[in-house]
CSV table of C-alpha atoms in Angstrom, one decimal:
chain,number,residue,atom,x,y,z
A,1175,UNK,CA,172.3,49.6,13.6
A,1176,UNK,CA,169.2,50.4,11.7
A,1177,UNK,CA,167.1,50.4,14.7
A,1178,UNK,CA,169.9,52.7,16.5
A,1179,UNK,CA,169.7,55.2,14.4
A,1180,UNK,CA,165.9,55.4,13.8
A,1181,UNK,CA,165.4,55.6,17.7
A,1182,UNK,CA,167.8,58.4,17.8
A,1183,UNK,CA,166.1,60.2,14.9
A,1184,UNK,CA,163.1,60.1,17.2
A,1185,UNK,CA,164.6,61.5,20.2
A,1186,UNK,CA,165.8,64.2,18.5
A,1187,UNK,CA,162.4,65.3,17.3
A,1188,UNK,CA,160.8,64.6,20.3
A,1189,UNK,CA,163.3,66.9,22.5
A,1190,UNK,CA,162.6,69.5,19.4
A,1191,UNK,CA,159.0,69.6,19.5
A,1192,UNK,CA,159.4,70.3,23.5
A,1193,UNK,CA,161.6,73.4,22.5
A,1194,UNK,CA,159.3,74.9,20.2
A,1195,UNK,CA,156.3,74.5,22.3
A,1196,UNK,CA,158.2,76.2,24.6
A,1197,UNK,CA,159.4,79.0,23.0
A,1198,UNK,CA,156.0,79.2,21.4
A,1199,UNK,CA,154.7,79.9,25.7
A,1200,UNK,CA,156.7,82.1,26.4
A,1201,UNK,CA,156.4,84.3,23.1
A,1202,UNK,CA,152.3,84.3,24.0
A,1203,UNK,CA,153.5,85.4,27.2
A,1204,UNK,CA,155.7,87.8,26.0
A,1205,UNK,CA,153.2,89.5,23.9
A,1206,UNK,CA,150.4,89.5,27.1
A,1207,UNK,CA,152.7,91.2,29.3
A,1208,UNK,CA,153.2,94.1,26.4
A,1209,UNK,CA,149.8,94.4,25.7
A,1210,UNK,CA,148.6,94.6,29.8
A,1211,UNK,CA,152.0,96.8,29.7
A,1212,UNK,CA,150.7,100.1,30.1
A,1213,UNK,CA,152.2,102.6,27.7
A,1214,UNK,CA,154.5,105.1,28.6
A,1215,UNK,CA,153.8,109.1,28.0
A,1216,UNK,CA,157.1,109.9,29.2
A,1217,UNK,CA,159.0,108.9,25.4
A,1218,UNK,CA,155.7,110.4,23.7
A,1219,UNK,CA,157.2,112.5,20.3
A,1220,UNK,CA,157.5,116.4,20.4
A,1221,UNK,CA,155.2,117.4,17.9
A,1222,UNK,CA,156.2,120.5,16.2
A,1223,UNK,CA,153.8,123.7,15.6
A,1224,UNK,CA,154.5,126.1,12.8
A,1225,UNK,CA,153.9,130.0,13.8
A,1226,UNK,CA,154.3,132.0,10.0
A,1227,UNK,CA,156.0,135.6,9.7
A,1228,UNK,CA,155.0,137.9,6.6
A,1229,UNK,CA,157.1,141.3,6.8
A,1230,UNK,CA,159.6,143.4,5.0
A,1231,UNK,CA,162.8,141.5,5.2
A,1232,UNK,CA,164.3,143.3,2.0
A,1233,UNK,CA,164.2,147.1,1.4
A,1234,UNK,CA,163.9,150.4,3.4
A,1235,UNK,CA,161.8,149.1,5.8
A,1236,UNK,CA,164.3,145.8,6.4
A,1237,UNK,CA,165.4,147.2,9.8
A,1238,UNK,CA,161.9,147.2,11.3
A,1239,UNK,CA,160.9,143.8,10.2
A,1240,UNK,CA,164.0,142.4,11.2
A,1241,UNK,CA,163.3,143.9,14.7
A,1242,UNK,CA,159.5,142.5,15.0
A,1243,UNK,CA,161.6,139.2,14.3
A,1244,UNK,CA,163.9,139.2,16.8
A,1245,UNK,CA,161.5,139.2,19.4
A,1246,UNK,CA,159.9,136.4,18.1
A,1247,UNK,CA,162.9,134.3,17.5
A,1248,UNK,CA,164.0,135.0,21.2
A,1249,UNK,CA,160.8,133.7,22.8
A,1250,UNK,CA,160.5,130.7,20.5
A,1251,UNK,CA,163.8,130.1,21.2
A,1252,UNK,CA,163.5,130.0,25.1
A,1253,UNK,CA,160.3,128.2,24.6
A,1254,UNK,CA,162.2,125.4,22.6
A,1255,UNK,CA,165.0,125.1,24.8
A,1256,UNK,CA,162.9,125.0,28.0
A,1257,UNK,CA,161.6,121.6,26.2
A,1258,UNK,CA,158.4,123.5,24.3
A,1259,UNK,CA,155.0,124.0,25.8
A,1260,UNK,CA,152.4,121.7,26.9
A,1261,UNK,CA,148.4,121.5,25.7
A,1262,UNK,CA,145.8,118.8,26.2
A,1263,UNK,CA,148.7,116.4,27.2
A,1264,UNK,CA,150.6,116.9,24.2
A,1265,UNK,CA,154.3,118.5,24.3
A,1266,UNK,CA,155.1,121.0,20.8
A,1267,UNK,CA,158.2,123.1,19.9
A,1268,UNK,CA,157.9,125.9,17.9
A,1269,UNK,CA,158.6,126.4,13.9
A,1270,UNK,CA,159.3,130.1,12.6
A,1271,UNK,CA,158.3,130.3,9.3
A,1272,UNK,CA,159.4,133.6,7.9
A,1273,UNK,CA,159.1,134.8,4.1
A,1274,UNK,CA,159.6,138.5,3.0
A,1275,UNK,CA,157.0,141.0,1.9
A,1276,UNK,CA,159.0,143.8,1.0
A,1277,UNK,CA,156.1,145.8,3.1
A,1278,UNK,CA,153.8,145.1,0.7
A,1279,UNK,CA,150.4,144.3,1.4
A,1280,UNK,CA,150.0,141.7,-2.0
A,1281,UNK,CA,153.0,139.8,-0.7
A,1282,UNK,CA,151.9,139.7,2.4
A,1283,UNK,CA,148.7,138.2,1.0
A,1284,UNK,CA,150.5,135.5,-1.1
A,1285,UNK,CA,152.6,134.5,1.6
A,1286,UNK,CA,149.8,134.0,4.1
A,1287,UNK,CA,148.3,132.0,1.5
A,1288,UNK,CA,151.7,129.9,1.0
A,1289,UNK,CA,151.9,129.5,5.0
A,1290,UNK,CA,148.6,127.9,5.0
A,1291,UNK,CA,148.3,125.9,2.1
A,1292,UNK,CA,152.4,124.5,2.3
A,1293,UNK,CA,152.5,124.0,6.4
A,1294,UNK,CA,148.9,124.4,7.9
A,1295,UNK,CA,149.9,127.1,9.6
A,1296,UNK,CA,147.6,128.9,12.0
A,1297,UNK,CA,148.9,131.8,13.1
A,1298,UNK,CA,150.6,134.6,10.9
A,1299,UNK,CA,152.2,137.6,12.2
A,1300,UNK,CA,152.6,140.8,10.3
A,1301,UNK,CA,153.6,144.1,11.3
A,1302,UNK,CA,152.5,146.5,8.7
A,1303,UNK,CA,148.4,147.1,8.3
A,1304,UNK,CA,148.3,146.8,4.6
A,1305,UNK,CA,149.6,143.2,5.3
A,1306,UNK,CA,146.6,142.9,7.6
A,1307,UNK,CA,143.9,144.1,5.5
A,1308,UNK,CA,145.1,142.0,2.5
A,1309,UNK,CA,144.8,139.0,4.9
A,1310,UNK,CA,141.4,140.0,6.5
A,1311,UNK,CA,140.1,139.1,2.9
A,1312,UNK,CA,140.6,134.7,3.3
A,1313,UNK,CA,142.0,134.7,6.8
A,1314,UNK,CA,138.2,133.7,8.2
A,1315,UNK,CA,137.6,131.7,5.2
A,1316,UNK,CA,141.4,129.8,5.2
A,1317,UNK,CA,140.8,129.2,9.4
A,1318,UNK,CA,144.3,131.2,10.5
A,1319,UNK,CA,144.6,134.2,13.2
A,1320,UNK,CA,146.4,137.2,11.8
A,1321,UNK,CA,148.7,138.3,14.8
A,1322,UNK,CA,148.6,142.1,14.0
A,1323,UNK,CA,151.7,144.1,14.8
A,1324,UNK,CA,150.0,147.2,13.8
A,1325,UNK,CA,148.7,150.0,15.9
A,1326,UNK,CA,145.8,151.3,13.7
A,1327,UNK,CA,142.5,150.6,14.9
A,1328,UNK,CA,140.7,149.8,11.9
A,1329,UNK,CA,142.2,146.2,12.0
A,1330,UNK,CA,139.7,145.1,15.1
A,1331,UNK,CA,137.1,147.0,14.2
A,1332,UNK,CA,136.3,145.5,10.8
A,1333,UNK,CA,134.1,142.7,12.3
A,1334,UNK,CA,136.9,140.0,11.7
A,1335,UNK,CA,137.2,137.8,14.9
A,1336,UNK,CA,140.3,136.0,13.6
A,1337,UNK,CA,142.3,139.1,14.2
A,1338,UNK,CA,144.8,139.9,17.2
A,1339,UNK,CA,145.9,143.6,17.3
A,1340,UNK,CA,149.2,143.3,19.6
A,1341,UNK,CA,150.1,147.4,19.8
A,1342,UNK,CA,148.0,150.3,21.4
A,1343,UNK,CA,145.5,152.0,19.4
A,1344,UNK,CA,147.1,154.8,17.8
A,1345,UNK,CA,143.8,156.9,18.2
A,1346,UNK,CA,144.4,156.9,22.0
A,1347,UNK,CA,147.5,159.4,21.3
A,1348,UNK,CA,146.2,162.0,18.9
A,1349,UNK,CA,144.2,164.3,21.9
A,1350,UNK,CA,147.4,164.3,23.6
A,1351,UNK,CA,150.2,164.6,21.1
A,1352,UNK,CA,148.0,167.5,19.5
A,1353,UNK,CA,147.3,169.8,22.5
A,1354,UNK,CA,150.9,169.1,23.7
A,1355,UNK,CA,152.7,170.6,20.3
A,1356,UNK,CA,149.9,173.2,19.8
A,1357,UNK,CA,150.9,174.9,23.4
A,1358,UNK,CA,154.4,174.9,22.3
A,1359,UNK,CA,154.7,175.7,19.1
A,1360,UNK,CA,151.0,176.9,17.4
A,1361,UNK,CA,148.5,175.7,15.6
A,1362,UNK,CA,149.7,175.2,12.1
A,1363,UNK,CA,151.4,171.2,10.4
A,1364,UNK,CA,152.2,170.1,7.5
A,1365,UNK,CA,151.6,166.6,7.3
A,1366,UNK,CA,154.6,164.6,6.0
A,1367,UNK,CA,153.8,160.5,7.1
A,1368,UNK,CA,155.2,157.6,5.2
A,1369,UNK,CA,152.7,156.7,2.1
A,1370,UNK,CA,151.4,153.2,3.3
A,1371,UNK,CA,147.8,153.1,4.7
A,1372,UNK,CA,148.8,153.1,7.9
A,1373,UNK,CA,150.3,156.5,7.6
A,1374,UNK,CA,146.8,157.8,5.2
A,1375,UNK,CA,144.9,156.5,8.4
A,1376,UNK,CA,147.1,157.7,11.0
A,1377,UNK,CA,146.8,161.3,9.3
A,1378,UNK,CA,142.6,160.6,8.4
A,1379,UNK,CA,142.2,160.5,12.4
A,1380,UNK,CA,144.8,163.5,13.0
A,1381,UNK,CA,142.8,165.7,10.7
A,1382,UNK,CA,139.8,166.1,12.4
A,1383,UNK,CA,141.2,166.5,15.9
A,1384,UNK,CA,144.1,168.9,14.9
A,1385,UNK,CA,141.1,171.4,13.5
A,1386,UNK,CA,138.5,170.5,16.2
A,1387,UNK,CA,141.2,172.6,18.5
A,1388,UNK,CA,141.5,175.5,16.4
A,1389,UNK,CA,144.6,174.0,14.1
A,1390,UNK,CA,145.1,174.3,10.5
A,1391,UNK,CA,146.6,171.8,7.9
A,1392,UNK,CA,149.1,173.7,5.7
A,1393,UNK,CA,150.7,170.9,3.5
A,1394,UNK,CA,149.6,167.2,3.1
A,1395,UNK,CA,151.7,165.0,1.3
A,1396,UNK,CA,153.3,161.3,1.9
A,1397,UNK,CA,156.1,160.0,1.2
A,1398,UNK,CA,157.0,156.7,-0.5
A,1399,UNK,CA,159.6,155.2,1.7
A,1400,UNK,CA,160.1,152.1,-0.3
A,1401,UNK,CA,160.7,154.5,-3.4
A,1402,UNK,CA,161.9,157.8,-2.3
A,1403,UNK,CA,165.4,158.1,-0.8
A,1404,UNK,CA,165.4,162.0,-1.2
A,1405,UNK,CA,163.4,164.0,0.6
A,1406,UNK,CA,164.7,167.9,0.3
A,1407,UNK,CA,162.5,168.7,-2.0
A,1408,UNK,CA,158.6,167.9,-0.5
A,1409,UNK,CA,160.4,169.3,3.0
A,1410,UNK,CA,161.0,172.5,1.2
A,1411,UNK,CA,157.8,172.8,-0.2
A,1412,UNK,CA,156.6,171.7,2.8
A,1413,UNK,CA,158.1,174.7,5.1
A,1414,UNK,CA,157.0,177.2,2.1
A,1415,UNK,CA,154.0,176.9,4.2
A,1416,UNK,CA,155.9,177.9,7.3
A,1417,UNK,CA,153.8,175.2,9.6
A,1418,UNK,CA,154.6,175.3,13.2
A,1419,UNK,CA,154.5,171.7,13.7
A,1420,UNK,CA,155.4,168.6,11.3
A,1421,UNK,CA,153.7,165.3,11.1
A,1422,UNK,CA,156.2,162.7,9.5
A,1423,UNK,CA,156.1,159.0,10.7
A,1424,UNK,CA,157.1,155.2,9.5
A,1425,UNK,CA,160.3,152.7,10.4
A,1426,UNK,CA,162.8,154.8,12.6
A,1427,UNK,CA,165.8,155.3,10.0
A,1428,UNK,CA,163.8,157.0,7.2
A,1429,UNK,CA,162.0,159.1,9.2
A,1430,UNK,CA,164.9,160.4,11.3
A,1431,UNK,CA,166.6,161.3,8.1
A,1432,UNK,CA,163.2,163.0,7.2
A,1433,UNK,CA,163.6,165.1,10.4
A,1434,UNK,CA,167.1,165.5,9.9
A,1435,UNK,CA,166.3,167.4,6.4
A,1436,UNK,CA,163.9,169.6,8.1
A,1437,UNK,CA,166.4,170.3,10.6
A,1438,UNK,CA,169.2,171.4,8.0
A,1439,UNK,CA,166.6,173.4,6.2
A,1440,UNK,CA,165.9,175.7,9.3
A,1441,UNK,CA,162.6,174.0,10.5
A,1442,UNK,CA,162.9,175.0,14.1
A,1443,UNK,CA,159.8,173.9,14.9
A,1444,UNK,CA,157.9,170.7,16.8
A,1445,UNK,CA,157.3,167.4,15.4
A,1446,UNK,CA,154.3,164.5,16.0
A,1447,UNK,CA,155.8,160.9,15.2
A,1448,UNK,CA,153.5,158.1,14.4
A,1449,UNK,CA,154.2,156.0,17.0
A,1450,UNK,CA,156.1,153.1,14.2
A,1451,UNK,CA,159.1,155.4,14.4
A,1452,UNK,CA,160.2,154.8,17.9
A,1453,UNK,CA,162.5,157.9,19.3
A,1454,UNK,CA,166.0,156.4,20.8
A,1455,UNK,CA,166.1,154.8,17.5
A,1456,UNK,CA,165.7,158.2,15.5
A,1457,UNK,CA,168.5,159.5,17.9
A,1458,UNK,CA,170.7,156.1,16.9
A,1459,UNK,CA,170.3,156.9,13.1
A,1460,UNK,CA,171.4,160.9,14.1
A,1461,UNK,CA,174.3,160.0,16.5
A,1462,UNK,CA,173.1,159.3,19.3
A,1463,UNK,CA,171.3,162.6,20.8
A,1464,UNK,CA,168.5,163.7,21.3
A,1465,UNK,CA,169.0,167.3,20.4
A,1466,UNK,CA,167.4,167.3,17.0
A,1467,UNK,CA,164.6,165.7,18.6
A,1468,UNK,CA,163.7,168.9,20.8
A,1469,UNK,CA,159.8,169.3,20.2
A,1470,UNK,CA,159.1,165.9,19.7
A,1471,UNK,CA,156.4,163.7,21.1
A,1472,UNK,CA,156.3,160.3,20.4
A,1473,UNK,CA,155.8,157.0,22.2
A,1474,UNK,CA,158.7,156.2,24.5
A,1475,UNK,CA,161.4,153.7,24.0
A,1476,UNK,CA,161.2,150.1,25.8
A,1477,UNK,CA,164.8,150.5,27.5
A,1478,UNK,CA,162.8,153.0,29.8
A,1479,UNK,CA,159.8,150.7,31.1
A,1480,UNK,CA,160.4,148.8,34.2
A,1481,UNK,CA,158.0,145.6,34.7
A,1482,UNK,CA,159.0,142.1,36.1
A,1483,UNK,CA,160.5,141.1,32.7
A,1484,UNK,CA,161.6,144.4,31.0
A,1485,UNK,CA,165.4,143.9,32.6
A,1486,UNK,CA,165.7,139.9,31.8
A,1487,UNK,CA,164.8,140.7,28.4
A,1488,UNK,CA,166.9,144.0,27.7
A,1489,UNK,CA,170.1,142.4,29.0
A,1490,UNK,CA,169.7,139.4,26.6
A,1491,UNK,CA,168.6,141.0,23.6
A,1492,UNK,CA,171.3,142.9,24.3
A,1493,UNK,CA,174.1,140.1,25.0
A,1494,UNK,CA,172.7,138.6,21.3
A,1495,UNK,CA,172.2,142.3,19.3
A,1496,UNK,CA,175.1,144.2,20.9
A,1497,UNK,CA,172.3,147.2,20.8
A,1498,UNK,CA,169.3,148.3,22.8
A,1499,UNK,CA,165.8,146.2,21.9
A,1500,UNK,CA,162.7,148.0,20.2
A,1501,UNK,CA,159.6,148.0,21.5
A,1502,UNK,CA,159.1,146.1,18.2
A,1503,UNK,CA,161.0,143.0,19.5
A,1504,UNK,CA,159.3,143.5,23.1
A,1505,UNK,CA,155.8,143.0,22.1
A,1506,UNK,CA,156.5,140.1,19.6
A,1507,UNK,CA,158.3,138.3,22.2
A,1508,UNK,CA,155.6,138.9,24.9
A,1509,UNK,CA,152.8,138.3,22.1
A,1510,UNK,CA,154.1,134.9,21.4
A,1511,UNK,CA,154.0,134.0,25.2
A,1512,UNK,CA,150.5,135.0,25.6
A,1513,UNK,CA,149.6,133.0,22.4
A,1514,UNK,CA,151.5,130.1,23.9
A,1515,UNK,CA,149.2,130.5,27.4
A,1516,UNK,CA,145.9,131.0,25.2
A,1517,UNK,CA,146.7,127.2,23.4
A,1518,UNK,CA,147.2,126.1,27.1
A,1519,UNK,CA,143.9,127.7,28.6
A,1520,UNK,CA,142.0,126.8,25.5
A,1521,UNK,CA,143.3,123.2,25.1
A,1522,UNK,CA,144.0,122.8,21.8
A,1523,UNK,CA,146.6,124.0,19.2
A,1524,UNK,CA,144.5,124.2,15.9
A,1525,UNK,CA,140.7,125.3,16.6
A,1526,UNK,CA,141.2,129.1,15.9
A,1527,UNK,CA,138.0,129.7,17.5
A,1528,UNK,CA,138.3,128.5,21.2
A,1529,UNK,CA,142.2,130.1,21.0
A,1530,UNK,CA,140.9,133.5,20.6
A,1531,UNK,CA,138.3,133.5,23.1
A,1532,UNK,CA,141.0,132.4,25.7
A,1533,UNK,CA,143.3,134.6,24.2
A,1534,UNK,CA,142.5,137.5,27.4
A,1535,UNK,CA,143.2,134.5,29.7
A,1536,UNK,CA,146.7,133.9,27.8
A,1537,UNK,CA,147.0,137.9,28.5
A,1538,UNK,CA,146.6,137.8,32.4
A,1539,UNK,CA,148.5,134.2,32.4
A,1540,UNK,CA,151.7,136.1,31.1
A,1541,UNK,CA,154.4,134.6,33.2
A,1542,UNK,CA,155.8,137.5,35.4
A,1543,UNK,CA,159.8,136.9,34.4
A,1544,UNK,CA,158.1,137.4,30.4
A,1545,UNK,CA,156.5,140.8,31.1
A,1546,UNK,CA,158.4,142.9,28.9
A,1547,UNK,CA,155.4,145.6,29.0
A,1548,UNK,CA,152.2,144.8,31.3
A,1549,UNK,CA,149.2,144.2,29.2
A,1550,UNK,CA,145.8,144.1,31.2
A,1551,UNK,CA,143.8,142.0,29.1
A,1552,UNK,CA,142.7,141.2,25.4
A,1553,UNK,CA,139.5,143.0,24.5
A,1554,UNK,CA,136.5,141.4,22.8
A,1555,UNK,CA,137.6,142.7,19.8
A,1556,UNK,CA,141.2,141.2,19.9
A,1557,UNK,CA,143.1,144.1,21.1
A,1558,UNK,CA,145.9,143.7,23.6
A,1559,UNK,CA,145.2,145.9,26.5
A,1560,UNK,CA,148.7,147.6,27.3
A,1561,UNK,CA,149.5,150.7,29.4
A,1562,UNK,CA,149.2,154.0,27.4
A,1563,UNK,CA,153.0,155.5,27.6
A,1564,UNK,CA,153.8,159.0,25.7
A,1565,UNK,CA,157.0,161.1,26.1
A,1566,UNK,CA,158.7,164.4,24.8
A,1567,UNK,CA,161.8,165.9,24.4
A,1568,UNK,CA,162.0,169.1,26.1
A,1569,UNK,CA,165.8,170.9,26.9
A,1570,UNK,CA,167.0,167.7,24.8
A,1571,UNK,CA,165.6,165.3,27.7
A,1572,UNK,CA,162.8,162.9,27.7
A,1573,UNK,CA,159.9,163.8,29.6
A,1574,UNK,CA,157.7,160.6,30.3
A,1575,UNK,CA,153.8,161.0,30.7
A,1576,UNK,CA,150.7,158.3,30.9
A,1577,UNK,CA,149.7,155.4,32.3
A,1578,UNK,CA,151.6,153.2,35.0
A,1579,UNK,CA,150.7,149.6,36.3
């Protein structure tokens, strides 16, 4: 019995030791086939890429900087949904980081700083100059690209080759705009433009070329938008002077209700409008027509342009907004694009340096269904390179004039 059950005992261990040698082949063989395996890109992870947003979200100038936003939001959207954007091999989706500045260049500054030193970001848009400058001080330093909504020149001139300027030069309208209002209405403004350094700059460059062609400054003043709600006052001391011409300017709704006052004090005269204020949104704040607007010149609204992805865009913002788009939201959403194809033709996401030289070739890569407004290149100095598009309000129609692809 003894020697029964001891034999048994040793088949049993015998027909174990077979099973784990085995499973101890085949495991070996297992992990062979996985490692000669090769490894699938098709599962690889989405990597996300933050894009920051400094702007006034809070205050009088809410309205614009919620419309430089929507243009963003609707391209980063689309971009997401089409399953994000390709560089080097690598897929990323898009992160909007927004924080309110209240249009204030030292928020502006702080935020940037958060953006980068929080999430890495490398890219920060802004669109107000002040926000610009302030960031022009670390951006370089901190290795980010301030995406510069902002028309004024000064911002690509300062020698900072982290900068993008997204907007026309202002400077490229003053000739025009002044010669236009002196033939209709004479040679004497008052200068009435919002108080930020945009507007001191905007009327610095006006100056000089309003008295090179015989005019004469009778009042210069600016007004505190995020401060002053009342503006009869500085417009009556302002027509004291009887000026044949005004030069007011900032977001659309405060300065149509600056034009409005001058209106109901009997100003009958013309008006220059920085090109921030954008017109069909002065007529929305005054119901809707343009007849208080006769005399004006101004850049023209985006509903009017007609380029392979004006139409697309317009209908959608539209569907989402219930409202017509700002150029505002145009140029963000076509900004972002180009960004997007200057990663691609550069090849990488984070060197700030080989993204900006390829940032022209993002510019003439612009998808043809995302060309909201053509833009023929990005200059040396990091200026987009957009059509130059004026119009005025004559008989209480728009009269368009400039450029056209």
């Amino acid at each position: 019995m003894n020697t029964f059950k001891r034999g048994l005992f040793l088949s049993l261990l015998f027909i174990l030791a077979i099973v784990l040698v085995a499973c101890s082949e085949d495991g070996e063989e297992t992990k062979k086939d996985e490692e000669k395996a090769p490894v699938s890109t098709e599962g690889s992870k989405v990597e996300e890429l933050t894009i920051g947003y400094t702007g006034p979200l809070s205050g009088p100038a809410a309205f614009y900087g919620e419309e430089t936003l929507k243009g963003l939001r609707m391209a980063a959207e689309e971009i997401n949904d089409s399953g994000g954007f390709e560089v080097d091999g690598q897929k990323y989706t898009i992160n909007l980081s927004t924080l309110d500045d209240k249009y204030l260049p030292n928020e502006a500054a702080a935020n940037a700083k958060r953006l980068v030193q929080e999430q890495d970001t490398k890219f920060i848009y802004t669109p107000h100059s002040g926000g610009v400058y302030a960031m022009q001080v670390f951006n370089e330093m901190e290795d980010f690209i301030v995406m510069a909504y902002t028309s004024e020149p000064g911002v690509t001139e300062t020698g900072n080759k982290m900068t993008v300027r997204i907007p026309p030069r202002y400077d490229r309208y003053i000739e025009p705009f002044t010669k236009y209002e002196m033939e209709r209405f004479g040679k004497k403004i008052a200068f009435l433009p919002t108080a930020t350094q945009y507007g001191k700059d905007w009327a610095d460059s006006l100056r000089p070329v309003w008295e090179a062609n015989g005019g004469e400054v009778v009042f210069d003043e600016s007004i505190d938008f995020s401060k002053d709600t009342d503006f009869q006052t500085i417009m009556t001391n302002a027509l004291a002077k009887n000026p044949d011409v005004l030069f007011i300017g900032g977001p659309s709704q405060p300065t149509a209700l600056v034009l409005k006052q001058a209106r109901d004090l009997g100003f009958e005269g013309g008006f220059i409008i920085m090109d921030q204020a954008k017109l069909d949104e002065i007529a929305a704040v005054l119901g809707g027509s343009y007849d208080l607007l006769e005399g004006v010149i101004s850049t023209p609204p985006l509903v009017t342009s007609r380029y392979g992805g004006t139409e697309a865009f317009i209908e959608k913002y539209r569907s989402e907004n219930d409202k017509d788009p700002g150029s505002e939201s145009g140029f963000h959403y076509i900004s972002l694009y180009i960004l997007v194809e200057a990663m691609k033709a550069a090849g990488t996401v984070d060197d700030t340096e080989k993204i900006m030289a390829a940032m022209d070739q993002g510019a003439k890569n612009l998808p043809e269904d995302k060309e909201v407004y053509y833009i023929k290149g990005v200059d040396d100095d990091g200026g987009f390179l957009p059509l130059l598009r004026m119009a005025y309000i004559e008989n209480g129609e728009m009269v368009h004039i400039g450029e056209e692809k």
